[in-house]
């Protein structure tokens, strides 16, 4: 997934992520993302809540051994209660799939969202 790729996400999924982020704040929320990838396009079609034991404890504590071996998982989404849109080293090390979506406090709109590939390069985000 190169840095020229575009990620498409339905508006209602962004709202789900924001709502969860707000209700768990100041803890992190995390989701797995399912969808389809083509050469230069990622289309997110489904949001999956990870195993309950990890929920709300933060992205860095996500135990990869508990993740289903599921190749339709194209990436993850998590919140940054700090308000920063920048990826941490842990984010890059613990990423799953091809993309990492970050929702930053105050979880209001597109300005509080960023999506990256696994190299940490920012990708274009298109709300559909
Ligand atoms: Zn993070």
mmCIF file of N, CA and C and ligand atoms in Angstrom:
data_model
loop_
_atom_site.group_PDB
_atom_site.id
_atom_site.type_symbol
_atom_site.label_atom_id
_atom_site.label_comp_id
_atom_site.label_asym_id
_atom_site.label_seq_id
_atom_site.Cartn_x
_atom_site.Cartn_y
_atom_site.Cartn_z
ATOM 1 N N UNK A 1 0.857 -1.198 0.000
ATOM 2 C CA UNK A 1 0.000 0.000 0.000
ATOM 3 C C UNK A 1 0.886 1.239 0.000
ATOM 4 N N UNK A 2 0.963 1.915 -1.134
ATOM 5 C CA UNK A 2 1.823 3.092 -1.231
ATOM 6 C C UNK A 2 1.156 4.336 -0.681
ATOM 7 N N UNK A 3 1.929 5.405 -0.583
ATOM 8 C CA UNK A 3 1.401 6.624 0.024
ATOM 9 C C UNK A 3 0.395 7.335 -0.878
ATOM 10 N N UNK A 4 0.273 6.897 -2.133
ATOM 11 C CA UNK A 4 -0.693 7.515 -3.049
ATOM 12 C C UNK A 4 -2.081 6.885 -2.910
ATOM 13 N N UNK A 5 -2.214 5.883 -2.063
ATOM 14 C CA UNK A 5 -3.484 5.170 -1.940
ATOM 15 C C UNK A 5 -4.554 6.047 -1.287
ATOM 16 N N UNK A 6 -5.800 5.711 -1.600
ATOM 17 C CA UNK A 6 -6.932 6.415 -1.012
ATOM 18 C C UNK A 6 -7.763 5.423 -0.207
ATOM 19 N N UNK A 7 -8.197 5.868 0.980
ATOM 20 C CA UNK A 7 -8.999 5.025 1.865
ATOM 21 C C UNK A 7 -10.414 5.580 1.900
ATOM 22 N N UNK A 8 -11.388 4.724 1.626
ATOM 23 C CA UNK A 8 -12.786 5.137 1.657
ATOM 24 C C UNK A 8 -13.460 4.562 2.889
ATOM 25 N N UNK A 9 -14.172 5.415 3.601
ATOM 26 C CA UNK A 9 -14.880 4.948 4.794
ATOM 27 C C UNK A 9 -16.272 5.571 4.844
ATOM 28 N N UNK A 10 -17.299 4.757 5.098
ATOM 29 C CA UNK A 10 -18.657 5.313 5.209
ATOM 30 C C UNK A 10 -18.784 6.208 6.440
ATOM 31 N N UNK A 11 -19.565 7.272 6.279
ATOM 32 C CA UNK A 11 -19.739 8.254 7.345
ATOM 33 C C UNK A 11 -20.229 7.615 8.654
ATOM 34 N N UNK A 12 -21.139 6.637 8.560
ATOM 35 C CA UNK A 12 -21.692 6.058 9.789
ATOM 36 C C UNK A 12 -20.631 5.273 10.563
ATOM 37 N N UNK A 13 -19.610 4.773 9.892
ATOM 38 C CA UNK A 13 -18.546 4.065 10.617
ATOM 39 C C UNK A 13 -17.653 5.036 11.372
ATOM 40 N N UNK A 14 -17.425 6.201 10.767
ATOM 41 C CA UNK A 14 -16.684 7.238 11.483
ATOM 42 C C UNK A 14 -17.458 7.640 12.724
ATOM 43 N N UNK A 15 -18.777 7.753 12.589
ATOM 44 C CA UNK A 15 -19.583 8.123 13.754
ATOM 45 C C UNK A 15 -19.501 7.055 14.843
ATOM 46 N N UNK A 16 -19.514 5.780 14.452
ATOM 47 C CA UNK A 16 -19.369 4.698 15.437
ATOM 48 C C UNK A 16 -18.040 4.799 16.180
ATOM 49 N N UNK A 17 -16.975 5.054 15.427
ATOM 50 C CA UNK A 17 -15.644 5.159 16.039
ATOM 51 C C UNK A 17 -15.603 6.353 16.990
ATOM 52 N N UNK A 18 -16.131 7.492 16.536
ATOM 53 C CA UNK A 18 -16.146 8.688 17.391
ATOM 54 C C UNK A 18 -16.973 8.455 18.658
ATOM 55 N N UNK A 19 -18.140 7.824 18.509
ATOM 56 C CA UNK A 19 -18.999 7.596 19.675
ATOM 57 C C UNK A 19 -18.308 6.701 20.691
ATOM 58 N N UNK A 20 -17.675 5.652 20.198
ATOM 59 C CA UNK A 20 -16.966 4.749 21.100
ATOM 60 C C UNK A 20 -15.791 5.464 21.766
ATOM 61 N N UNK A 21 -15.072 6.253 20.980
ATOM 62 C CA UNK A 21 -13.923 6.987 21.518
ATOM 63 C C UNK A 21 -14.365 7.948 22.620
ATOM 64 N N UNK A 22 -15.497 8.616 22.380
ATOM 65 C CA UNK A 22 -16.007 9.555 23.381
ATOM 66 C C UNK A 22 -16.433 8.826 24.647
ATOM 67 N N UNK A 23 -17.078 7.661 24.497
ATOM 68 C CA UNK A 23 -17.595 6.987 25.686
ATOM 69 C C UNK A 23 -16.472 6.341 26.483
ATOM 70 N N UNK A 24 -15.360 5.983 25.842
ATOM 71 C CA UNK A 24 -14.249 5.362 26.575
ATOM 72 C C UNK A 24 -13.207 6.369 27.044
ATOM 73 N N UNK A 25 -13.250 7.582 26.512
ATOM 74 C CA UNK A 25 -12.288 8.612 26.867
ATOM 75 C C UNK A 25 -12.180 8.746 28.394
ATOM 76 N N UNK A 26 -11.020 8.848 29.048
ATOM 77 C CA UNK A 26 -9.689 9.003 28.443
ATOM 78 C C UNK A 26 -8.969 7.697 28.118
ATOM 79 N N UNK A 27 -9.692 6.566 28.124
ATOM 80 C CA UNK A 27 -9.071 5.338 27.619
ATOM 81 C C UNK A 27 -9.162 5.333 26.102
ATOM 82 N N UNK A 28 -8.400 4.437 25.494
ATOM 83 C CA UNK A 28 -8.441 4.321 24.043
ATOM 84 C C UNK A 28 -9.508 3.329 23.619
ATOM 85 N N UNK A 29 -10.132 3.604 22.518
ATOM 86 C CA UNK A 29 -10.969 2.596 21.885
ATOM 87 C C UNK A 29 -10.194 1.984 20.728
ATOM 88 N N UNK A 30 -10.560 0.774 20.380
ATOM 89 C CA UNK A 30 -9.912 0.126 19.240
ATOM 90 C C UNK A 30 -10.897 -0.756 18.486
ATOM 91 N N UNK A 31 -10.757 -0.740 17.186
ATOM 92 C CA UNK A 31 -11.558 -1.594 16.316
ATOM 93 C C UNK A 31 -10.655 -2.235 15.279
ATOM 94 N N UNK A 32 -11.102 -3.367 14.770
ATOM 95 C CA UNK A 32 -10.495 -3.899 13.564
ATOM 96 C C UNK A 32 -11.377 -3.518 12.392
ATOM 97 N N UNK A 33 -10.759 -3.326 11.263
ATOM 98 C CA UNK A 33 -11.480 -2.895 10.067
ATOM 99 C C UNK A 33 -11.455 -3.998 9.026
ATOM 100 N N UNK A 34 -12.621 -4.268 8.477
ATOM 101 C CA UNK A 34 -12.696 -5.208 7.369
ATOM 102 C C UNK A 34 -13.046 -4.455 6.104
ATOM 103 N N UNK A 35 -12.689 -5.033 4.981
ATOM 104 C CA UNK A 35 -13.028 -4.395 3.722
ATOM 105 C C UNK A 35 -12.234 -4.993 2.593
ATOM 106 N N UNK A 36 -12.135 -4.225 1.531
ATOM 107 C CA UNK A 36 -11.444 -4.707 0.331
ATOM 108 C C UNK A 36 -10.302 -3.764 -0.010
ATOM 109 N N UNK A 37 -9.222 -4.345 -0.476
ATOM 110 C CA UNK A 37 -8.138 -3.515 -0.968
ATOM 111 C C UNK A 37 -7.905 -3.812 -2.442
ATOM 112 N N UNK A 38 -7.713 -2.742 -3.175
ATOM 113 C CA UNK A 38 -7.221 -2.864 -4.538
ATOM 114 C C UNK A 38 -5.872 -2.180 -4.555
ATOM 115 N N UNK A 39 -5.314 -2.042 -5.716
ATOM 116 C CA UNK A 39 -3.952 -1.528 -5.799
ATOM 117 C C UNK A 39 -3.788 -0.195 -5.067
ATOM 118 N N UNK A 40 -4.654 0.752 -5.409
ATOM 119 C CA UNK A 40 -4.493 2.085 -4.841
ATOM 120 C C UNK A 40 -5.710 2.539 -4.058
ATOM 121 N N UNK A 41 -6.505 1.570 -3.622
ATOM 122 C CA UNK A 41 -7.739 1.930 -2.956
ATOM 123 C C UNK A 41 -8.053 0.924 -1.868
ATOM 124 N N UNK A 42 -8.447 1.457 -0.728
ATOM 125 C CA UNK A 42 -8.917 0.620 0.370
ATOM 126 C C UNK A 42 -10.345 1.048 0.660
ATOM 127 N N UNK A 43 -11.282 0.097 0.638
ATOM 128 C CA UNK A 43 -12.670 0.428 0.945
ATOM 129 C C UNK A 43 -13.058 -0.299 2.232
ATOM 130 N N UNK A 44 -13.274 0.475 3.287
ATOM 131 C CA UNK A 44 -13.655 -0.105 4.574
ATOM 132 C C UNK A 44 -15.151 -0.409 4.533
ATOM 133 N N UNK A 45 -15.523 -1.630 4.876
ATOM 134 C CA UNK A 45 -16.942 -1.999 4.797
ATOM 135 C C UNK A 45 -17.504 -2.455 6.136
ATOM 136 N N UNK A 46 -16.651 -2.729 7.113
ATOM 137 C CA UNK A 46 -17.148 -3.280 8.374
ATOM 138 C C UNK A 46 -16.177 -2.954 9.501
ATOM 139 N N UNK A 47 -16.778 -2.723 10.680
ATOM 140 C CA UNK A 47 -15.986 -2.462 11.877
ATOM 141 C C UNK A 47 -16.184 -3.613 12.842
ATOM 142 N N UNK A 48 -15.104 -4.138 13.369
ATOM 143 C CA UNK A 48 -15.171 -5.301 14.256
ATOM 144 C C UNK A 48 -14.573 -4.928 15.608
ATOM 145 N N UNK A 49 -15.326 -5.232 16.665
ATOM 146 C CA UNK A 49 -14.832 -4.976 18.015
ATOM 147 C C UNK A 49 -13.923 -6.138 18.420
ATOM 148 N N UNK A 50 -12.716 -5.855 18.897
ATOM 149 C CA UNK A 50 -11.794 -6.942 19.257
ATOM 150 C C UNK A 50 -12.250 -7.662 20.527
ATOM 151 N N UNK A 51 -11.593 -8.771 20.883
ATOM 152 C CA UNK A 51 -11.983 -9.537 22.072
ATOM 153 C C UNK A 51 -12.155 -8.648 23.299
ATOM 154 N N UNK A 52 -13.201 -8.898 24.066
ATOM 155 C CA UNK A 52 -13.641 -7.953 25.096
ATOM 156 C C UNK A 52 -12.581 -7.675 26.153
ATOM 157 N N UNK A 53 -11.706 -8.627 26.426
ATOM 158 C CA UNK A 53 -10.716 -8.443 27.480
ATOM 159 C C UNK A 53 -9.791 -7.272 27.185
ATOM 160 N N UNK A 54 -9.616 -6.960 25.912
ATOM 161 C CA UNK A 54 -8.655 -5.930 25.551
ATOM 162 C C UNK A 54 -9.316 -4.566 25.384
ATOM 163 N N UNK A 55 -10.642 -4.546 25.349
ATOM 164 C CA UNK A 55 -11.362 -3.343 24.976
ATOM 165 C C UNK A 55 -11.169 -2.230 26.008
ATOM 166 N N UNK A 56 -10.792 -1.073 25.574
ATOM 167 C CA UNK A 56 -10.616 0.064 26.461
ATOM 168 C C UNK A 56 -9.267 0.132 27.140
ATOM 169 N N UNK A 57 -8.421 -0.849 26.905
ATOM 170 C CA UNK A 57 -7.112 -0.833 27.569
ATOM 171 C C UNK A 57 -6.026 -0.195 26.715
ATOM 172 N N UNK A 58 -6.349 0.092 25.494
ATOM 173 C CA UNK A 58 -5.368 0.780 24.667
ATOM 174 C C UNK A 58 -4.775 -0.100 23.598
ATOM 175 N N UNK A 59 -4.413 0.555 22.550
ATOM 176 C CA UNK A 59 -3.934 -0.142 21.369
ATOM 177 C C UNK A 59 -2.650 -0.912 21.631
ATOM 178 N N UNK A 60 -1.752 -0.333 22.416
ATOM 179 C CA UNK A 60 -0.446 -0.952 22.619
ATOM 180 C C UNK A 60 -0.559 -2.276 23.374
ATOM 181 N N UNK A 61 -1.686 -2.475 24.114
ATOM 182 C CA UNK A 61 -1.821 -3.701 24.888
ATOM 183 C C UNK A 61 -2.589 -4.792 24.144
ATOM 184 N N UNK A 62 -2.915 -4.522 22.902
ATOM 185 C CA UNK A 62 -3.677 -5.495 22.120
ATOM 186 C C UNK A 62 -2.866 -6.788 21.934
ATOM 187 N N UNK A 63 -3.333 -7.903 22.492
ATOM 188 C CA UNK A 63 -2.556 -9.138 22.320
ATOM 189 C C UNK A 63 -2.812 -9.762 20.956
ATOM 190 N N UNK A 64 -1.804 -9.799 20.157
ATOM 191 C CA UNK A 64 -1.978 -10.270 18.783
ATOM 192 C C UNK A 64 -2.394 -11.730 18.745
ATOM 193 N N UNK A 65 -2.042 -12.485 19.785
ATOM 194 C CA UNK A 65 -2.394 -13.904 19.804
ATOM 195 C C UNK A 65 -3.907 -14.105 19.903
ATOM 196 N N UNK A 66 -4.614 -13.069 20.383
ATOM 197 C CA UNK A 66 -6.062 -13.199 20.506
ATOM 198 C C UNK A 66 -6.794 -12.807 19.240
ATOM 199 N N UNK A 67 -6.061 -12.288 18.287
ATOM 200 C CA UNK A 67 -6.705 -11.834 17.061
ATOM 201 C C UNK A 67 -7.090 -13.028 16.203
ATOM 202 N N UNK A 68 -8.275 -12.976 15.634
ATOM 203 C CA UNK A 68 -8.626 -14.048 14.706
ATOM 204 C C UNK A 68 -7.718 -13.995 13.485
ATOM 205 N N UNK A 69 -7.378 -15.142 12.994
ATOM 206 C CA UNK A 69 -6.545 -15.191 11.789
ATOM 207 C C UNK A 69 -7.477 -14.945 10.611
ATOM 208 N N UNK A 70 -7.594 -13.709 10.261
ATOM 209 C CA UNK A 70 -8.649 -13.328 9.341
ATOM 210 C C UNK A 70 -8.089 -12.341 8.330
ATOM 211 N N UNK A 71 -7.975 -12.795 7.126
ATOM 212 C CA UNK A 71 -7.296 -11.960 6.138
ATOM 213 C C UNK A 71 -8.198 -10.879 5.557
ATOM 214 N N UNK A 72 -9.459 -10.884 5.970
ATOM 215 C CA UNK A 72 -10.288 -9.761 5.545
ATOM 216 C C UNK A 72 -10.099 -8.557 6.459
ATOM 217 N N UNK A 73 -9.322 -8.727 7.551
ATOM 218 C CA UNK A 73 -8.986 -7.580 8.396
ATOM 219 C C UNK A 73 -7.932 -6.762 7.651
ATOM 220 N N UNK A 74 -8.333 -5.569 7.231
ATOM 221 C CA UNK A 74 -7.435 -4.761 6.414
ATOM 222 C C UNK A 74 -6.701 -3.720 7.237
ATOM 223 N N UNK A 75 -7.080 -3.595 8.510
ATOM 224 C CA UNK A 75 -6.378 -2.633 9.340
ATOM 225 C C UNK A 75 -7.071 -2.445 10.671
ATOM 226 N N UNK A 76 -6.660 -1.413 11.380
ATOM 227 C CA UNK A 76 -7.216 -1.126 12.703
ATOM 228 C C UNK A 76 -7.552 0.357 12.797
ATOM 229 N N UNK A 77 -8.463 0.654 13.722
ATOM 230 C CA UNK A 77 -8.766 2.042 14.060
ATOM 231 C C UNK A 77 -8.626 2.156 15.570
ATOM 232 N N UNK A 78 -8.034 3.233 16.053
ATOM 233 C CA UNK A 78 -7.991 3.449 17.495
ATOM 234 C C UNK A 78 -7.993 4.932 17.793
ATOM 235 N N UNK A 79 -8.258 5.249 19.056
ATOM 236 C CA UNK A 79 -8.378 6.654 19.422
ATOM 237 C C UNK A 79 -7.119 7.127 20.133
ATOM 238 N N UNK A 80 -6.872 8.427 20.024
ATOM 239 C CA UNK A 80 -5.779 9.092 20.730
ATOM 240 C C UNK A 80 -6.385 10.133 21.667
ATOM 241 N N UNK A 81 -6.602 9.738 22.928
ATOM 242 C CA UNK A 81 -7.176 10.692 23.888
ATOM 243 C C UNK A 81 -6.316 11.943 24.063
ATOM 244 N N UNK A 82 -5.045 11.864 23.711
ATOM 245 C CA UNK A 82 -4.145 13.014 23.826
ATOM 246 C C UNK A 82 -4.491 14.115 22.834
ATOM 247 N N UNK A 83 -5.236 13.772 21.761
ATOM 248 C CA UNK A 83 -5.544 14.745 20.733
ATOM 249 C C UNK A 83 -4.548 14.752 19.585
ATOM 250 N N UNK A 84 -3.467 13.999 19.715
ATOM 251 C CA UNK A 84 -2.460 13.960 18.653
ATOM 252 C C UNK A 84 -2.897 13.026 17.532
ATOM 253 N N UNK A 85 -2.659 13.447 16.296
ATOM 254 C CA UNK A 85 -2.957 12.579 15.158
ATOM 255 C C UNK A 85 -1.740 11.771 14.719
ATOM 256 N N UNK A 86 -0.598 12.033 15.347
ATOM 257 C CA UNK A 86 0.633 11.359 14.932
ATOM 258 C C UNK A 86 0.663 9.923 15.452
ATOM 259 N N UNK A 87 1.245 9.028 14.667
ATOM 260 C CA UNK A 87 1.390 7.639 15.111
ATOM 261 C C UNK A 87 2.537 7.532 16.101
ATOM 262 N N UNK A 88 2.389 6.628 17.053
ATOM 263 C CA UNK A 88 3.492 6.328 17.961
ATOM 264 C C UNK A 88 4.274 5.132 17.403
ATOM 265 N N UNK A 89 5.451 4.922 17.954
ATOM 266 C CA UNK A 89 6.245 3.749 17.566
ATOM 267 C C UNK A 89 5.454 2.468 17.822
ATOM 268 N N UNK A 90 4.724 2.444 18.956
ATOM 269 C CA UNK A 90 3.915 1.264 19.284
ATOM 270 C C UNK A 90 2.849 1.022 18.210
ATOM 271 N N UNK A 91 2.237 2.104 17.740
ATOM 272 C CA UNK A 91 1.220 1.956 16.700
ATOM 273 C C UNK A 91 1.796 1.248 15.481
ATOM 274 N N UNK A 92 2.983 1.681 15.083
ATOM 275 C CA UNK A 92 3.595 1.100 13.885
ATOM 276 C C UNK A 92 4.003 -0.346 14.132
ATOM 277 N N UNK A 93 4.463 -0.638 15.352
ATOM 278 C CA UNK A 93 4.892 -2.001 15.658
ATOM 279 C C UNK A 93 3.728 -2.959 15.819
ATOM 280 N N UNK A 94 2.600 -2.435 16.325
ATOM 281 C CA UNK A 94 1.484 -3.327 16.634
ATOM 282 C C UNK A 94 0.395 -3.304 15.587
ATOM 283 N N UNK A 95 0.577 -2.604 14.508
ATOM 284 C CA UNK A 95 -0.457 -2.527 13.488
ATOM 285 C C UNK A 95 -0.796 -3.894 12.919
ATOM 286 N N UNK A 96 -2.015 -3.997 12.446
ATOM 287 C CA UNK A 96 -2.486 -5.229 11.802
ATOM 288 C C UNK A 96 -2.983 -4.828 10.434
ATOM 289 N N UNK A 97 -2.742 -5.659 9.436
ATOM 290 C CA UNK A 97 -3.283 -5.337 8.123
ATOM 291 C C UNK A 97 -2.514 -4.220 7.463
ATOM 292 N N UNK A 98 -3.205 -3.488 6.601
ATOM 293 C CA UNK A 98 -2.514 -2.534 5.742
ATOM 294 C C UNK A 98 -2.613 -1.098 6.205
ATOM 295 N N UNK A 99 -3.665 -0.777 6.962
ATOM 296 C CA UNK A 99 -3.861 0.626 7.316
ATOM 297 C C UNK A 99 -4.082 0.810 8.819
ATOM 298 N N UNK A 100 -3.744 1.991 9.297
ATOM 299 C CA UNK A 100 -3.944 2.365 10.699
ATOM 300 C C UNK A 100 -4.721 3.681 10.693
ATOM 301 N N UNK A 101 -5.941 3.627 11.234
ATOM 302 C CA UNK A 101 -6.792 4.817 11.302
ATOM 303 C C UNK A 101 -6.741 5.351 12.734
ATOM 304 N N UNK A 102 -6.525 6.652 12.866
ATOM 305 C CA UNK A 102 -6.449 7.279 14.188
ATOM 306 C C UNK A 102 -7.552 8.324 14.318
ATOM 307 N N UNK A 103 -8.297 8.234 15.418
ATOM 308 C CA UNK A 103 -9.300 9.247 15.751
ATOM 309 C C UNK A 103 -8.800 9.983 16.989
ATOM 310 N N UNK A 104 -8.592 11.280 16.867
ATOM 311 C CA UNK A 104 -8.010 12.047 17.959
ATOM 312 C C UNK A 104 -9.078 12.871 18.684
ATOM 313 N N UNK A 105 -8.884 13.043 19.996
ATOM 314 C CA UNK A 105 -9.727 13.922 20.789
ATOM 315 C C UNK A 105 -9.765 15.297 20.148
ATOM 316 N N UNK A 106 -10.894 15.991 20.027
ATOM 317 C CA UNK A 106 -12.214 15.733 20.652
ATOM 318 C C UNK A 106 -13.175 14.901 19.806
ATOM 319 N N UNK A 107 -12.704 14.156 18.831
ATOM 320 C CA UNK A 107 -13.536 13.206 18.077
ATOM 321 C C UNK A 107 -14.762 13.877 17.440
ATOM 322 N N UNK A 108 -14.514 14.958 16.719
ATOM 323 C CA UNK A 108 -15.637 15.727 16.177
ATOM 324 C C UNK A 108 -15.848 15.544 14.679
ATOM 325 N N UNK A 109 -14.793 15.607 13.930
ATOM 326 C CA UNK A 109 -14.979 15.608 12.481
ATOM 327 C C UNK A 109 -13.714 15.175 11.776
ATOM 328 N N UNK A 110 -13.683 15.416 10.483
ATOM 329 C CA UNK A 110 -12.586 14.923 9.654
ATOM 330 C C UNK A 110 -11.207 15.437 10.110
ATOM 331 N N UNK A 111 -11.206 16.620 10.735
ATOM 332 C CA UNK A 111 -9.942 17.161 11.237
ATOM 333 C C UNK A 111 -9.370 16.325 12.370
ATOM 334 N N UNK A 112 -10.189 15.476 12.962
ATOM 335 C CA UNK A 112 -9.742 14.626 14.069
ATOM 336 C C UNK A 112 -9.473 13.197 13.609
ATOM 337 N N UNK A 113 -9.304 13.024 12.301
ATOM 338 C CA UNK A 113 -9.064 11.696 11.744
ATOM 339 C C UNK A 113 -7.817 11.711 10.879
ATOM 340 N N UNK A 114 -7.052 10.619 10.938
ATOM 341 C CA UNK A 114 -5.944 10.462 10.002
ATOM 342 C C UNK A 114 -5.786 8.975 9.725
ATOM 343 N N UNK A 115 -5.345 8.659 8.516
ATOM 344 C CA UNK A 115 -5.126 7.262 8.171
ATOM 345 C C UNK A 115 -3.738 7.118 7.552
ATOM 346 N N UNK A 116 -3.064 6.038 7.929
ATOM 347 C CA UNK A 116 -1.680 5.807 7.529
ATOM 348 C C UNK A 116 -1.528 4.396 6.979
ATOM 349 N N UNK A 117 -0.493 4.212 6.157
ATOM 350 C CA UNK A 117 -0.132 2.845 5.798
ATOM 351 C C UNK A 117 0.840 2.310 6.862
ATOM 352 N N UNK A 118 1.277 1.077 6.691
ATOM 353 C CA UNK A 118 2.105 0.451 7.724
ATOM 354 C C UNK A 118 3.504 1.052 7.804
ATOM 355 N N UNK A 119 3.856 1.854 6.816
ATOM 356 C CA UNK A 119 5.137 2.557 6.891
ATOM 357 C C UNK A 119 5.006 3.881 7.629
ATOM 358 N N UNK A 120 3.762 4.223 8.018
ATOM 359 C CA UNK A 120 3.546 5.479 8.726
ATOM 360 C C UNK A 120 3.338 6.662 7.809
ATOM 361 N N UNK A 121 3.130 6.388 6.516
ATOM 362 C CA UNK A 121 2.856 7.469 5.563
ATOM 363 C C UNK A 121 1.361 7.765 5.562
ATOM 364 N N UNK A 122 1.050 9.057 5.587
ATOM 365 C CA UNK A 122 -0.349 9.463 5.633
ATOM 366 C C UNK A 122 -1.019 9.200 4.271
ATOM 367 N N UNK A 123 -2.223 8.642 4.337
ATOM 368 C CA UNK A 123 -2.991 8.365 3.120
ATOM 369 C C UNK A 123 -4.174 9.312 3.028
ATOM 370 N N UNK A 124 -4.723 9.458 1.821
ATOM 371 C CA UNK A 124 -5.921 10.278 1.652
ATOM 372 C C UNK A 124 -7.129 9.527 2.200
ATOM 373 N N UNK A 125 -7.999 10.255 2.871
ATOM 374 C CA UNK A 125 -9.198 9.656 3.455
ATOM 375 C C UNK A 125 -10.415 10.261 2.785
ATOM 376 N N UNK A 126 -11.281 9.391 2.281
ATOM 377 C CA UNK A 126 -12.497 9.880 1.622
ATOM 378 C C UNK A 126 -13.700 9.331 2.357
ATOM 379 N N UNK A 127 -14.529 10.233 2.839
ATOM 380 C CA UNK A 127 -15.751 9.833 3.544
ATOM 381 C C UNK A 127 -16.836 9.606 2.504
ATOM 382 N N UNK A 128 -17.489 8.460 2.546
ATOM 383 C CA UNK A 128 -18.490 8.136 1.523
ATOM 384 C C UNK A 128 -19.884 8.062 2.127
HETATM 385 ZN ZN1 LIG B 1 -1.921 5.275 18.721
#
